[in-house]
Amino acid sequence: MSIEVREENSVKNLHISTKRKSRQRVVIAIAILVLVVLIGNYQVGANNQGEWRTSALQGQIAMTEVQLKQLVVAENLTVYWVGPMATALYTLDTTKANRSILTYLPQKLRSQKVIADSRVVGTYFAPNAFEDSLVAASKSGNASFKNANGNVVFFPRERTTGVFVALPDTKYQIEIFDPIPGQAISIASLRDQLTKIG
């Protein structure tokens, strides 16, 4: 083989080797770029998730039933409700200490009459909730009864849209508001209707 042919082959091999190295560099650069983007998206996702959680706990996000339950469990909250409402979304406001306000947001159908307010269930922590509720229930002007679960239900006689409920052996007083007159009283009367989420 002549020197010229060897040089030509060396130049070709050098050219091929340079092309391979260039391709390898491009592949490595792309891999690094993809990794950086993925890590960046993960961090942004984490920030967005944290922001979502904060907003959700401030009552600023309408959640599905599944999202509500997951949030309550993840945050280790005590929140009572009266069960799910078909097609409803929910907001949860925990901005004030020792209280959680759950608002039902029914998704209105065109055929339904518009109701200005939504159902609301407040969960209030108090060290002596049951005993304090017994005292409040016995005040003049209040109506009261025990439901089948032994919960004390009481409300001002003139108030037809809301009741307070105290559960034995808990440190929580629950308030149920429903814009339909008499509905809150009916809900509080039912066995096992008022339950803790999670």
CSV table of C-alpha atoms in Angstrom, one decimal, residues 18-161:
chain,number,residue,atom,x,y,z
A,18,THR,CA,-14.2,13.4,14.4
A,19,LYS,CA,-17.8,12.9,13.2
A,20,ARG,CA,-18.4,10.2,15.8
A,21,LYS,CA,-17.0,12.4,18.6
A,22,SER,CA,-19.2,15.3,17.4
A,23,ARG,CA,-22.3,13.0,17.4
A,24,GLN,CA,-21.3,11.7,20.9
A,25,ARG,CA,-21.0,15.3,22.1
A,26,VAL,CA,-24.4,16.2,20.6
A,27,VAL,CA,-26.0,13.2,22.2
A,28,ILE,CA,-24.4,13.9,25.6
A,29,ALA,CA,-25.5,17.6,25.3
A,30,ILE,CA,-29.0,16.6,24.5
A,31,ALA,CA,-29.0,14.1,27.4
A,32,ILE,CA,-27.8,16.8,29.8
A,33,LEU,CA,-30.4,19.2,28.5
A,34,VAL,CA,-33.2,16.7,28.9
A,35,LEU,CA,-32.0,15.9,32.5
A,36,VAL,CA,-31.9,19.6,33.3
A,37,VAL,CA,-35.4,20.1,31.9
A,38,LEU,CA,-36.7,17.1,33.8
A,39,ILE,CA,-35.2,18.3,37.1
A,40,GLY,CA,-36.4,21.8,36.5
A,41,ASN,CA,-39.9,20.6,35.8
A,42,TYR,CA,-39.9,18.4,38.9
A,43,GLN,CA,-38.9,21.4,41.0
A,44,VAL,CA,-41.4,23.6,39.4
A,45,GLY,CA,-44.0,20.9,39.9
A,46,ALA,CA,-43.1,20.7,43.5
A,47,ASN,CA,-43.5,24.4,43.9
A,48,ASN,CA,-46.8,24.4,42.1
A,49,GLN,CA,-48.0,21.5,44.2
A,50,GLY,CA,-47.0,23.5,47.4
A,51,GLU,CA,-48.8,26.6,46.1
A,52,TRP,CA,-51.8,24.5,45.2
A,53,ARG,CA,-51.9,23.0,48.7
A,54,THR,CA,-51.6,26.4,50.3
A,55,SER,CA,-54.3,27.8,48.1
A,56,ALA,CA,-56.5,24.8,48.7
A,57,LEU,CA,-56.2,25.2,52.5
A,58,GLN,CA,-57.2,28.8,52.2
A,59,GLY,CA,-60.4,27.9,50.5
A,60,GLN,CA,-59.3,29.3,47.2
A,61,ILE,CA,-59.5,26.1,45.1
A,62,ALA,CA,-62.6,24.1,44.2
A,63,MET,CA,-61.7,20.4,44.7
A,64,THR,CA,-63.2,17.1,43.8
A,65,GLU,CA,-64.2,14.7,46.5
A,66,VAL,CA,-61.0,12.7,45.9
A,67,GLN,CA,-58.8,15.8,46.1
A,68,LEU,CA,-60.5,16.9,49.3
A,69,LYS,CA,-60.0,13.5,51.0
A,70,GLN,CA,-56.4,13.4,49.9
A,71,LEU,CA,-55.7,16.9,51.2
A,72,VAL,CA,-57.4,16.2,54.6
A,73,VAL,CA,-55.4,13.0,55.0
A,74,ALA,CA,-52.1,14.5,53.8
A,75,GLU,CA,-52.4,17.5,56.1
A,76,ASN,CA,-53.6,15.3,59.1
A,77,LEU,CA,-56.7,17.5,59.6
A,78,THR,CA,-59.9,16.8,61.4
A,79,VAL,CA,-62.7,17.8,59.1
A,80,TYR,CA,-66.3,16.6,59.5
A,81,TRP,CA,-68.8,16.5,56.6
A,82,VAL,CA,-72.2,15.2,55.8
A,83,GLY,CA,-71.1,13.0,53.0
A,84,PRO,CA,-70.6,13.7,49.3
A,85,MET,CA,-73.0,15.6,47.2
A,86,ALA,CA,-73.6,14.4,43.6
A,87,THR,CA,-71.6,16.6,41.1
A,88,ALA,CA,-70.4,18.9,43.8
A,89,LEU,CA,-67.0,20.5,44.2
A,90,TYR,CA,-65.6,21.5,47.6
A,91,THR,CA,-63.5,24.2,49.2
A,92,LEU,CA,-61.7,24.0,52.6
A,93,ASP,CA,-60.7,27.0,54.6
A,94,THR,CA,-58.3,26.3,57.5
A,95,THR,CA,-56.9,29.9,57.8
A,96,LYS,CA,-58.2,30.4,61.3
A,97,ALA,CA,-56.7,28.4,64.1
A,98,ASN,CA,-58.8,25.5,65.4
A,99,ARG,CA,-61.4,25.6,62.7
A,100,SER,CA,-62.0,24.1,59.3
A,101,ILE,CA,-64.8,25.4,57.0
A,102,LEU,CA,-65.9,23.0,54.3
A,103,THR,CA,-68.1,24.5,51.6
A,104,TYR,CA,-70.1,22.4,49.1
A,105,LEU,CA,-70.2,23.9,45.6
A,106,PRO,CA,-73.1,22.1,43.8
A,107,GLN,CA,-72.7,22.2,40.0
A,108,LYS,CA,-75.9,23.8,38.9
A,109,LEU,CA,-77.9,22.3,36.0
A,110,ARG,CA,-79.7,24.8,33.7
A,111,SER,CA,-83.0,23.3,34.8
A,112,GLN,CA,-82.3,23.9,38.6
A,113,LYS,CA,-83.4,27.0,40.5
A,114,VAL,CA,-80.4,29.1,41.6
A,115,ILE,CA,-79.7,29.0,45.3
A,116,ALA,CA,-77.5,31.9,46.5
A,117,ASP,CA,-75.7,30.0,49.2
A,118,SER,CA,-74.1,26.6,49.5
A,119,ARG,CA,-74.0,24.0,52.2
A,120,VAL,CA,-71.3,24.6,54.7
A,121,VAL,CA,-69.9,22.4,57.5
A,122,GLY,CA,-67.7,24.0,60.1
A,123,THR,CA,-65.5,21.9,62.4
A,124,TYR,CA,-64.4,23.8,65.5
A,125,PHE,CA,-61.9,22.5,68.0
A,126,ALA,CA,-62.7,23.1,71.7
A,127,PRO,CA,-61.2,21.2,74.6
A,128,ASN,CA,-64.7,20.8,76.2
A,129,ALA,CA,-66.8,20.9,73.1
A,130,PHE,CA,-69.4,18.4,74.2
A,131,GLU,CA,-69.9,19.8,77.7
A,132,ASP,CA,-69.9,23.4,76.4
A,133,SER,CA,-72.5,22.4,73.8
A,134,LEU,CA,-74.8,20.9,76.5
A,135,VAL,CA,-74.7,24.2,78.3
A,136,ALA,CA,-75.4,26.2,75.1
A,137,ALA,CA,-78.2,23.7,74.1
A,138,SER,CA,-80.0,24.3,77.4
A,139,LYS,CA,-80.1,28.1,77.0
A,140,SER,CA,-83.5,29.7,76.5
A,141,GLY,CA,-84.3,30.4,72.9
A,142,ASN,CA,-82.5,27.2,71.7
A,143,ALA,CA,-84.1,24.0,70.6
A,144,SER,CA,-82.1,20.8,71.2
A,145,PHE,CA,-82.3,17.0,70.9
A,146,LYS,CA,-80.0,14.0,70.7
A,147,ASN,CA,-79.9,12.1,67.5
A,148,ALA,CA,-79.6,8.3,67.1
A,149,ASN,CA,-75.8,8.5,67.5
A,150,GLY,CA,-76.1,10.4,70.8
A,151,ASN,CA,-74.9,13.6,69.2
A,152,VAL,CA,-76.4,16.8,70.8
A,153,VAL,CA,-78.0,18.9,68.1
A,154,PHE,CA,-79.0,22.4,69.0
A,155,PHE,CA,-80.0,25.7,67.2
A,156,PRO,CA,-81.7,29.0,67.9
A,157,ARG,CA,-85.5,28.4,67.4
A,158,GLU,CA,-85.7,31.2,64.8
A,159,ARG,CA,-82.9,29.8,62.7
A,160,THR,CA,-84.1,27.3,60.2
A,161,THR,CA,-81.0,27.0,58.0
